[in-house]
Amino acid sequence: MDGMNRSIVSEFVFLGLTNSWATQFLLFFFTVLFYLASMMGNLVIGFTVTLDAHLHSPMYFLLANLSVTDMAFCSITAPKMIYDIFKKHKTISFWGCITQIFFSHAVGGTEMVLLIAMAFDRYVAICKPLHYLTIMSPRVCLFFLVSSWIIGLIHSLVQLVFVVDLPFCGPNTLDSFYCDLPRLLRLACMNTQELEFMVTVNSGLISVGSFVLLVISYIFILFTVWKHSSGGSSKALSTLSAHVTVVILFFGPLMFFYTWPSPASHLDKYLAIFDAFITPFLNPVIYTFRNKDMKVAMRRLYSRLKHYRKQLGCEDGTRDA
Ligand SMILES: *[C@@H]1O[C@H](CO)[C@@H](O)[C@H](O)[C@H]1NC(C)=O
């Protein structure tokens, strides 16, 4: 059981979510549906913000960047899971597994920082409206964007540096549909208690810490809105409630994974579906359905596209009647 046996495990086996044909079929249908819907929804947000000059403000730039990270996030585990659903023997190579962990933590960490930047943006817009454009200058937005990627990368690398060298000498089944750190550590042929603690601190504290920070800042913002409530406050409230919903949906399952004491529970496997498929899908839904400017911009973009197609002669004129 020493380092000499490390190369025995070259791939890991996923147990997946279910063995029943009917459930696999349903799972396939819904995961494909949600995956395509979240890719489409986030693409539409990204294009609308980029192409519509009315939405060229810090809030929408951050939102479009969140859409890009959402697309990246759901493409890390979802396609592989969908590809695997009907396979009896679901495997992933050692480096495939490490790659999944690397990107899910890097993109997840980035998304966390972006959510904090979005909260800060709302704080400035509501509590310091006269200085909004000077504080949230393009340079500051870019700074937020670059630091979110750097923090995500560092967060992910710090954990993986230790995992890459672990000895894996036999057991290679993961009761899951993707690679995650807590499960992988339990397969190593050495005592990983300290590493597990490090992962709990790194991922758990970061997610709980950001969540608490976000909740406090939103309570503070809501308090300010309520104190100065006037005509404009209902729009602010609807924007804020959209942000708070996204924050709870994103952090809820994460905090459960990394801080829940009982590793034997199967619940986290099902909660993982939530983060892999539902949250990236819900972000565009929440932001577009509740946001009038976004809806108006999407309609404007749509009619511009139609106009453009007519000019090119692609439209036969009868289809859109
Ligand atoms: C992301 O944010 C940057 C900085 O504000 C902005 O220039 C860029 O257009 C945004 N990305 C998208 C896809 O909107």
mmCIF file of C-alpha atoms and ligand atoms in Angstrom:
data_model
loop_
_atom_site.group_PDB
_atom_site.id
_atom_site.type_symbol
_atom_site.label_atom_id
_atom_site.label_comp_id
_atom_site.label_asym_id
_atom_site.label_seq_id
_atom_site.Cartn_x
_atom_site.Cartn_y
_atom_site.Cartn_z
ATOM 1 C CA MET A 1 0.000 0.000 0.000
ATOM 2 C CA ASP A 2 2.742 2.502 -0.701
ATOM 3 C CA GLY A 3 3.429 4.866 -3.566
ATOM 4 C CA MET A 4 4.626 2.025 -5.849
ATOM 5 C CA ASN A 5 1.080 0.958 -6.645
ATOM 6 C CA ARG A 6 -0.100 4.360 -7.685
ATOM 7 C CA SER A 7 -0.367 3.658 -11.401
ATOM 8 C CA ILE A 8 -2.802 0.747 -10.997
ATOM 9 C CA VAL A 9 -5.866 2.980 -11.301
ATOM 10 C CA SER A 10 -5.955 4.585 -14.733
ATOM 11 C CA GLU A 11 -9.706 5.135 -14.894
ATOM 12 C CA PHE A 12 -12.657 5.575 -12.601
ATOM 13 C CA VAL A 13 -16.107 4.051 -12.907
ATOM 14 C CA PHE A 14 -19.288 6.033 -12.302
ATOM 15 C CA LEU A 15 -22.258 4.260 -10.828
ATOM 16 C CA GLY A 16 -24.566 6.864 -12.328
ATOM 17 C CA LEU A 17 -27.967 7.732 -10.964
ATOM 18 C CA THR A 18 -30.156 4.783 -11.817
ATOM 19 C CA ASN A 19 -30.241 1.363 -13.469
ATOM 20 C CA SER A 20 -33.880 1.334 -14.439
ATOM 21 C CA TRP A 21 -34.535 1.779 -18.156
ATOM 22 C CA ALA A 22 -37.595 3.935 -17.686
ATOM 23 C CA THR A 23 -35.828 6.295 -15.313
ATOM 24 C CA GLN A 24 -32.785 6.439 -17.582
ATOM 25 C CA PHE A 25 -35.026 7.408 -20.445
ATOM 26 C CA LEU A 26 -36.709 10.185 -18.447
ATOM 27 C CA LEU A 27 -33.342 11.362 -17.176
ATOM 28 C CA PHE A 28 -31.978 11.465 -20.703
ATOM 29 C CA PHE A 29 -34.963 13.443 -21.952
ATOM 30 C CA PHE A 30 -34.887 16.022 -19.170
ATOM 31 C CA THR A 31 -31.117 16.475 -18.993
ATOM 32 C CA VAL A 32 -30.887 17.034 -22.756
ATOM 33 C CA LEU A 33 -33.804 19.437 -22.567
ATOM 34 C CA PHE A 34 -32.348 21.433 -19.680
ATOM 35 C CA TYR A 35 -28.855 21.438 -21.133
ATOM 36 C CA LEU A 36 -29.996 22.772 -24.498
ATOM 37 C CA ALA A 37 -32.344 25.265 -22.844
ATOM 38 C CA SER A 38 -29.643 26.672 -20.593
ATOM 39 C CA MET A 39 -27.147 26.948 -23.441
ATOM 40 C CA MET A 40 -29.761 28.713 -25.599
ATOM 41 C CA GLY A 41 -30.977 30.994 -22.804
ATOM 42 C CA ASN A 42 -27.488 32.072 -21.799
ATOM 43 C CA LEU A 43 -26.442 32.573 -25.424
ATOM 44 C CA VAL A 44 -29.462 34.822 -25.967
ATOM 45 C CA ILE A 45 -28.554 36.905 -22.890
ATOM 46 C CA GLY A 46 -24.933 37.196 -24.018
ATOM 47 C CA PHE A 47 -25.918 38.292 -27.545
ATOM 48 C CA THR A 48 -28.648 40.654 -26.384
ATOM 49 C CA VAL A 49 -26.335 42.480 -23.974
ATOM 50 C CA THR A 50 -23.485 42.630 -26.469
ATOM 51 C CA LEU A 51 -25.597 43.794 -29.423
ATOM 52 C CA ASP A 52 -27.995 46.203 -27.692
ATOM 53 C CA ALA A 53 -26.449 49.588 -26.867
ATOM 54 C CA HIS A 54 -29.202 50.273 -24.295
ATOM 55 C CA LEU A 55 -27.836 47.466 -22.161
ATOM 56 C CA HIS A 56 -24.229 48.659 -22.163
ATOM 57 C CA SER A 57 -24.065 49.229 -18.416
ATOM 58 C CA PRO A 58 -22.008 47.534 -15.699
ATOM 59 C CA MET A 59 -24.967 45.495 -14.417
ATOM 60 C CA TYR A 60 -25.659 43.951 -17.822
ATOM 61 C CA PHE A 61 -21.999 43.401 -18.611
ATOM 62 C CA LEU A 62 -21.666 41.430 -15.398
ATOM 63 C CA LEU A 63 -24.870 39.553 -16.190
ATOM 64 C CA ALA A 64 -23.590 38.636 -19.668
ATOM 65 C CA ASN A 65 -20.353 37.439 -18.135
ATOM 66 C CA LEU A 66 -22.336 35.346 -15.683
ATOM 67 C CA SER A 67 -24.121 33.795 -18.672
ATOM 68 C CA VAL A 68 -20.793 32.900 -20.244
ATOM 69 C CA THR A 69 -19.582 31.221 -17.034
ATOM 70 C CA ASP A 70 -22.941 29.444 -16.764
ATOM 71 C CA MET A 71 -22.494 27.990 -20.247
ATOM 72 C CA ALA A 72 -18.991 26.870 -19.313
ATOM 73 C CA PHE A 73 -20.200 25.445 -16.010
ATOM 74 C CA CYS A 74 -22.955 23.276 -17.417
ATOM 75 C CA SER A 75 -20.677 22.035 -20.198
ATOM 76 C CA ILE A 76 -18.183 20.535 -17.737
ATOM 77 C CA THR A 77 -20.253 17.643 -16.422
ATOM 78 C CA ALA A 78 -23.529 17.589 -18.365
ATOM 79 C CA PRO A 79 -22.405 16.357 -21.828
ATOM 80 C CA LYS A 80 -20.399 13.493 -20.326
ATOM 81 C CA MET A 81 -23.291 12.529 -18.074
ATOM 82 C CA ILE A 82 -25.775 12.572 -20.964
ATOM 83 C CA TYR A 83 -23.378 10.519 -23.103
ATOM 84 C CA ASP A 84 -23.047 7.990 -20.263
ATOM 85 C CA ILE A 85 -26.689 7.587 -19.257
ATOM 86 C CA PHE A 86 -27.435 4.405 -21.252
ATOM 87 C CA LYS A 87 -23.956 2.900 -20.960
ATOM 88 C CA LYS A 88 -23.577 -0.051 -18.624
ATOM 89 C CA HIS A 89 -19.937 0.678 -17.914
ATOM 90 C CA LYS A 90 -19.487 4.415 -17.354
ATOM 91 C CA THR A 91 -15.788 5.240 -17.135
ATOM 92 C CA ILE A 92 -13.614 8.300 -17.040
ATOM 93 C CA SER A 93 -9.830 8.398 -17.278
ATOM 94 C CA PHE A 94 -7.744 9.606 -14.356
ATOM 95 C CA TRP A 95 -6.861 12.829 -16.146
ATOM 96 C CA GLY A 96 -10.425 13.255 -17.371
ATOM 97 C CA CYS A 97 -11.502 13.137 -13.770
ATOM 98 C CA ILE A 98 -8.875 15.673 -12.697
ATOM 99 C CA THR A 99 -9.902 17.928 -15.597
ATOM 100 C CA GLN A 100 -13.554 17.837 -14.533
ATOM 101 C CA ILE A 101 -12.632 18.758 -10.970
ATOM 102 C CA PHE A 102 -10.270 21.486 -12.133
ATOM 103 C CA PHE A 103 -12.794 23.215 -14.373
ATOM 104 C CA SER A 104 -15.786 22.836 -12.094
ATOM 105 C CA HIS A 105 -13.913 24.499 -9.231
ATOM 106 C CA ALA A 106 -12.314 27.150 -11.430
ATOM 107 C CA VAL A 107 -15.575 28.114 -13.145
ATOM 108 C CA GLY A 108 -17.594 27.730 -9.933
ATOM 109 C CA GLY A 109 -15.157 29.980 -8.061
ATOM 110 C CA THR A 110 -15.322 32.517 -10.879
ATOM 111 C CA GLU A 111 -19.099 32.484 -10.731
ATOM 112 C CA MET A 112 -19.001 33.105 -6.974
ATOM 113 C CA VAL A 113 -16.813 36.173 -7.382
ATOM 114 C CA LEU A 114 -19.032 37.418 -10.222
ATOM 115 C CA LEU A 115 -22.092 37.135 -7.978
ATOM 116 C CA ILE A 116 -20.272 39.202 -5.343
ATOM 117 C CA ALA A 117 -19.354 41.773 -8.010
ATOM 118 C CA MET A 118 -23.024 41.925 -9.044
ATOM 119 C CA ALA A 119 -24.059 42.542 -5.448
ATOM 120 C CA PHE A 120 -21.454 45.293 -5.166
ATOM 121 C CA ASP A 121 -22.768 46.813 -8.391
ATOM 122 C CA ARG A 122 -26.327 46.903 -6.973
ATOM 123 C CA TYR A 123 -24.997 48.352 -3.710
ATOM 124 C CA VAL A 124 -23.337 51.245 -5.540
ATOM 125 C CA ALA A 125 -26.336 51.796 -7.837
ATOM 126 C CA ILE A 126 -28.795 51.979 -4.952
ATOM 127 C CA CYS A 127 -26.801 53.419 -2.071
ATOM 128 C CA LYS A 128 -24.494 55.770 -4.028
ATOM 129 C CA PRO A 129 -26.463 56.503 -7.201
ATOM 130 C CA LEU A 130 -24.704 59.816 -7.925
ATOM 131 C CA HIS A 131 -21.306 58.139 -8.066
ATOM 132 C CA TYR A 132 -22.431 55.000 -9.872
ATOM 133 C CA LEU A 133 -20.765 55.666 -13.209
ATOM 134 C CA THR A 134 -17.503 56.877 -11.667
ATOM 135 C CA ILE A 135 -17.234 53.938 -9.256
ATOM 136 C CA MET A 136 -18.339 51.237 -11.701
ATOM 137 C CA SER A 137 -16.128 52.503 -14.537
ATOM 138 C CA PRO A 138 -15.198 50.150 -17.397
ATOM 139 C CA ARG A 139 -11.825 49.663 -15.729
ATOM 140 C CA VAL A 140 -13.423 48.561 -12.464
ATOM 141 C CA CYS A 141 -15.712 46.162 -14.361
ATOM 142 C CA LEU A 142 -12.744 44.678 -16.145
ATOM 143 C CA PHE A 143 -10.915 44.432 -12.835
ATOM 144 C CA PHE A 144 -13.836 42.450 -11.366
ATOM 145 C CA LEU A 145 -13.916 40.210 -14.390
ATOM 146 C CA VAL A 146 -10.191 39.462 -14.428
ATOM 147 C CA SER A 147 -9.996 38.948 -10.677
ATOM 148 C CA SER A 148 -12.950 36.567 -10.728
ATOM 149 C CA TRP A 149 -11.106 34.312 -13.193
ATOM 150 C CA ILE A 150 -7.830 34.576 -11.289
ATOM 151 C CA ILE A 151 -9.487 33.767 -7.953
ATOM 152 C CA GLY A 152 -11.345 30.830 -9.529
ATOM 153 C CA LEU A 153 -8.113 29.444 -10.979
ATOM 154 C CA ILE A 154 -6.164 29.806 -7.734
ATOM 155 C CA HIS A 155 -8.974 28.245 -5.697
ATOM 156 C CA SER A 156 -9.029 25.254 -8.029
ATOM 157 C CA LEU A 157 -5.270 24.782 -8.383
ATOM 158 C CA VAL A 158 -4.645 24.942 -4.651
ATOM 159 C CA GLN A 159 -6.830 21.882 -4.122
ATOM 160 C CA LEU A 160 -5.676 19.875 -7.112
ATOM 161 C CA VAL A 161 -1.962 20.210 -6.420
ATOM 162 C CA PHE A 162 -2.398 17.743 -3.571
ATOM 163 C CA VAL A 163 -4.759 15.363 -5.336
ATOM 164 C CA VAL A 164 -2.657 14.772 -8.453
ATOM 165 C CA ASP A 165 0.027 13.002 -6.406
ATOM 166 C CA LEU A 166 -2.271 10.819 -4.305
ATOM 167 C CA PRO A 167 -1.796 7.029 -4.574
ATOM 168 C CA PHE A 168 -4.823 5.283 -6.105
ATOM 169 C CA CYS A 169 -4.197 1.588 -5.863
ATOM 170 C CA GLY A 170 -7.431 -0.323 -6.357
ATOM 171 C CA PRO A 171 -10.905 0.937 -5.543
ATOM 172 C CA ASN A 172 -12.113 3.073 -8.445
ATOM 173 C CA THR A 173 -15.911 3.309 -8.256
ATOM 174 C CA LEU A 174 -17.478 6.711 -7.738
ATOM 175 C CA ASP A 175 -21.116 6.657 -6.667
ATOM 176 C CA SER A 176 -21.886 9.673 -8.786
ATOM 177 C CA PHE A 177 -22.130 10.845 -12.408
ATOM 178 C CA TYR A 178 -19.163 13.208 -12.320
ATOM 179 C CA CYS A 179 -15.867 13.545 -10.470
ATOM 180 C CA ASP A 180 -15.920 15.504 -7.262
ATOM 181 C CA LEU A 181 -13.197 15.984 -4.708
ATOM 182 C CA PRO A 182 -14.765 14.516 -1.570
ATOM 183 C CA ARG A 183 -15.594 11.219 -3.336
ATOM 184 C CA LEU A 184 -12.243 11.008 -5.120
ATOM 185 C CA LEU A 185 -10.305 11.524 -1.888
ATOM 186 C CA ARG A 186 -12.090 8.579 -0.310
ATOM 187 C CA LEU A 187 -10.653 6.277 -2.998
ATOM 188 C CA ALA A 188 -7.027 7.130 -2.245
ATOM 189 C CA CYS A 189 -4.946 4.465 -0.530
ATOM 190 C CA MET A 190 -3.789 6.609 2.312
ATOM 191 C CA ASN A 191 -5.242 8.586 5.120
ATOM 192 C CA THR A 192 -6.691 11.686 3.526
ATOM 193 C CA GLN A 193 -8.286 13.211 6.580
ATOM 194 C CA GLU A 194 -6.090 16.292 6.434
ATOM 195 C CA LEU A 195 -6.725 16.714 2.725
ATOM 196 C CA GLU A 196 -10.455 16.334 3.260
ATOM 197 C CA PHE A 197 -10.251 18.987 5.916
ATOM 198 C CA MET A 198 -8.374 21.242 3.515
ATOM 199 C CA VAL A 199 -11.072 20.746 0.874
ATOM 200 C CA THR A 200 -13.792 21.471 3.389
ATOM 201 C CA VAL A 201 -12.023 24.639 4.416
ATOM 202 C CA ASN A 202 -11.194 25.749 0.877
ATOM 203 C CA SER A 203 -14.506 24.973 -0.813
ATOM 204 C CA GLY A 204 -16.793 24.974 2.180
ATOM 205 C CA LEU A 205 -15.600 28.146 3.835
ATOM 206 C CA ILE A 206 -15.398 29.991 0.530
ATOM 207 C CA SER A 207 -18.953 29.094 -0.368
ATOM 208 C CA VAL A 208 -20.400 29.701 3.094
ATOM 209 C CA GLY A 209 -18.320 32.875 3.455
ATOM 210 C CA SER A 210 -19.418 34.310 0.103
ATOM 211 C CA PHE A 211 -23.003 33.339 0.819
ATOM 212 C CA VAL A 212 -23.009 35.128 4.188
ATOM 213 C CA LEU A 213 -21.309 38.159 2.631
ATOM 214 C CA LEU A 214 -23.907 38.253 -0.149
ATOM 215 C CA VAL A 215 -26.862 37.828 2.202
ATOM 216 C CA ILE A 216 -25.608 40.612 4.477
ATOM 217 C CA SER A 217 -25.015 42.968 1.569
ATOM 218 C CA TYR A 218 -28.452 42.279 0.086
ATOM 219 C CA ILE A 219 -30.112 42.831 3.482
ATOM 220 C CA PHE A 220 -28.238 46.121 3.715
ATOM 221 C CA ILE A 221 -29.326 47.136 0.203
ATOM 222 C CA LEU A 222 -32.938 46.126 0.850
ATOM 223 C CA PHE A 223 -32.899 48.150 4.047
ATOM 224 C CA THR A 224 -31.667 51.194 2.119
ATOM 225 C CA VAL A 225 -34.355 50.736 -0.531
ATOM 226 C CA TRP A 226 -37.021 50.388 2.136
ATOM 227 C CA LYS A 227 -35.835 53.509 4.002
ATOM 228 C CA HIS A 228 -35.898 55.689 0.896
ATOM 229 C CA SER A 229 -38.826 53.955 -0.699
ATOM 230 C CA SER A 230 -40.360 56.037 -3.454
ATOM 231 C CA GLY A 231 -41.520 55.506 -7.038
ATOM 232 C CA GLY A 232 -38.337 53.816 -8.246
ATOM 233 C CA SER A 233 -38.120 51.248 -5.496
ATOM 234 C CA SER A 234 -40.364 48.559 -6.974
ATOM 235 C CA LYS A 235 -38.018 48.143 -9.945
ATOM 236 C CA ALA A 236 -35.063 47.960 -7.569
ATOM 237 C CA LEU A 237 -36.894 45.388 -5.474
ATOM 238 C CA SER A 238 -37.642 43.184 -8.460
ATOM 239 C CA THR A 239 -33.987 43.307 -9.595
ATOM 240 C CA LEU A 240 -32.812 42.537 -6.074
ATOM 241 C CA SER A 241 -35.177 39.613 -5.602
ATOM 242 C CA ALA A 242 -33.908 38.138 -8.883
ATOM 243 C CA HIS A 243 -30.317 38.399 -7.594
ATOM 244 C CA VAL A 244 -31.190 36.904 -4.220
ATOM 245 C CA THR A 245 -32.979 33.953 -5.871
ATOM 246 C CA VAL A 246 -29.952 33.187 -8.041
ATOM 247 C CA VAL A 247 -27.627 33.408 -5.037
ATOM 248 C CA ILE A 248 -29.715 30.973 -2.981
ATOM 249 C CA LEU A 249 -30.072 28.505 -5.873
ATOM 250 C CA PHE A 250 -26.358 28.571 -6.593
ATOM 251 C CA PHE A 251 -25.043 28.350 -3.045
ATOM 252 C CA GLY A 252 -27.654 26.058 -1.488
ATOM 253 C CA PRO A 253 -26.428 22.784 -3.041
ATOM 254 C CA LEU A 254 -22.746 23.826 -2.859
ATOM 255 C CA MET A 255 -22.837 24.507 0.850
ATOM 256 C CA PHE A 256 -24.543 21.182 1.339
ATOM 257 C CA PHE A 257 -21.789 19.264 -0.556
ATOM 258 C CA TYR A 258 -18.846 20.698 1.209
ATOM 259 C CA THR A 259 -20.025 21.124 4.754
ATOM 260 C CA TRP A 260 -22.486 18.275 5.303
ATOM 261 C CA PRO A 261 -20.920 15.869 7.801
ATOM 262 C CA SER A 262 -22.343 12.561 6.514
ATOM 263 C CA PRO A 263 -20.548 11.442 3.347
ATOM 264 C CA ALA A 264 -22.705 8.334 3.000
ATOM 265 C CA SER A 265 -25.793 10.264 2.044
ATOM 266 C CA HIS A 266 -27.078 9.867 -1.500
ATOM 267 C CA LEU A 267 -28.825 13.177 -1.398
ATOM 268 C CA ASP A 268 -25.779 15.087 -2.613
ATOM 269 C CA LYS A 269 -25.768 13.020 -5.802
ATOM 270 C CA TYR A 270 -29.243 14.255 -6.661
ATOM 271 C CA LEU A 271 -28.533 17.780 -5.489
ATOM 272 C CA ALA A 272 -25.605 17.799 -7.913
ATOM 273 C CA ILE A 273 -28.118 17.592 -10.764
ATOM 274 C CA PHE A 274 -29.458 20.848 -9.488
ATOM 275 C CA ASP A 275 -26.146 22.658 -9.840
ATOM 276 C CA ALA A 276 -25.258 20.930 -13.095
ATOM 277 C CA PHE A 277 -28.541 21.479 -14.950
ATOM 278 C CA ILE A 278 -31.130 23.559 -13.147
ATOM 279 C CA THR A 279 -29.165 26.583 -11.883
ATOM 280 C CA PRO A 280 -27.541 27.428 -15.249
ATOM 281 C CA PHE A 281 -31.001 27.101 -16.806
ATOM 282 C CA LEU A 282 -32.752 29.213 -14.191
ATOM 283 C CA ASN A 283 -30.359 32.178 -14.331
ATOM 284 C CA PRO A 284 -31.534 33.335 -17.774
ATOM 285 C CA VAL A 285 -35.140 32.572 -16.900
ATOM 286 C CA ILE A 286 -35.005 34.604 -13.696
ATOM 287 C CA TYR A 287 -33.156 37.522 -15.232
ATOM 288 C CA THR A 288 -35.161 37.788 -18.415
ATOM 289 C CA PHE A 289 -38.666 37.107 -17.169
ATOM 290 C CA ARG A 290 -38.417 39.583 -14.351
ATOM 291 C CA ASN A 291 -36.531 42.270 -16.172
ATOM 292 C CA LYS A 292 -38.412 44.651 -18.435
ATOM 293 C CA ASP A 293 -35.339 46.245 -20.055
ATOM 294 C CA MET A 294 -34.039 42.811 -20.982
ATOM 295 C CA LYS A 295 -37.361 41.771 -22.517
ATOM 296 C CA VAL A 296 -37.616 45.015 -24.498
ATOM 297 C CA ALA A 297 -34.035 44.574 -25.708
ATOM 298 C CA MET A 298 -34.695 40.992 -26.775
ATOM 299 C CA ARG A 299 -37.762 42.087 -28.772
ATOM 300 C CA ARG A 300 -35.709 44.871 -30.358
ATOM 301 C CA LEU A 301 -32.960 42.422 -31.273
ATOM 302 C CA TYR A 302 -35.495 40.005 -32.720
ATOM 303 C CA SER A 303 -37.077 42.616 -34.960
ATOM 304 C CA ARG A 304 -33.654 43.830 -36.034
ATOM 305 C CA LEU A 305 -32.742 40.273 -37.001
ATOM 306 C CA LYS A 306 -35.981 39.888 -38.951
ATOM 307 C CA HIS A 307 -35.374 43.171 -40.727
ATOM 308 C CA TYR A 308 -31.841 42.120 -41.557
ATOM 309 C CA ARG A 309 -32.997 38.792 -42.920
ATOM 310 C CA LYS A 310 -35.594 40.509 -45.094
ATOM 311 C CA GLN A 311 -32.892 42.738 -46.547
ATOM 312 C CA LEU A 312 -30.819 39.700 -47.361
ATOM 313 C CA GLY A 313 -33.840 38.129 -49.007
ATOM 314 C CA CYS A 314 -33.961 35.115 -46.698
ATOM 315 C CA GLU A 315 -37.511 35.792 -45.603
ATOM 316 C CA ASP A 316 -40.343 34.374 -47.663
ATOM 317 C CA GLY A 317 -42.750 36.783 -46.008
ATOM 318 C CA THR A 318 -45.442 34.208 -45.177
ATOM 319 C CA ARG A 319 -43.798 32.317 -42.310
ATOM 320 C CA ASP A 320 -44.012 34.983 -39.635
ATOM 321 C CA ALA A 321 -47.545 36.149 -40.340
HETATM 322 C C1 LIG B 1 -17.874 41.004 -19.617
HETATM 323 O O1 LIG B 1 -17.464 42.170 -18.929
HETATM 324 C C2 LIG B 1 -16.574 43.019 -19.644
HETATM 325 C C3 LIG B 1 -16.130 44.131 -18.721
HETATM 326 O O2 LIG B 1 -17.194 44.909 -18.300
HETATM 327 C C4 LIG B 1 -17.237 43.520 -20.907
HETATM 328 O O3 LIG B 1 -16.381 44.358 -21.617
HETATM 329 C C5 LIG B 1 -17.669 42.335 -21.742
HETATM 330 O O4 LIG B 1 -18.390 42.772 -22.877
HETATM 331 C C6 LIG B 1 -18.541 41.386 -20.924
HETATM 332 N N1 LIG B 1 -18.817 40.179 -21.698
HETATM 333 C C7 LIG B 1 -19.975 39.982 -22.332
HETATM 334 C C8 LIG B 1 -20.152 38.683 -23.018
HETATM 335 O O5 LIG B 1 -20.852 40.823 -22.308
#
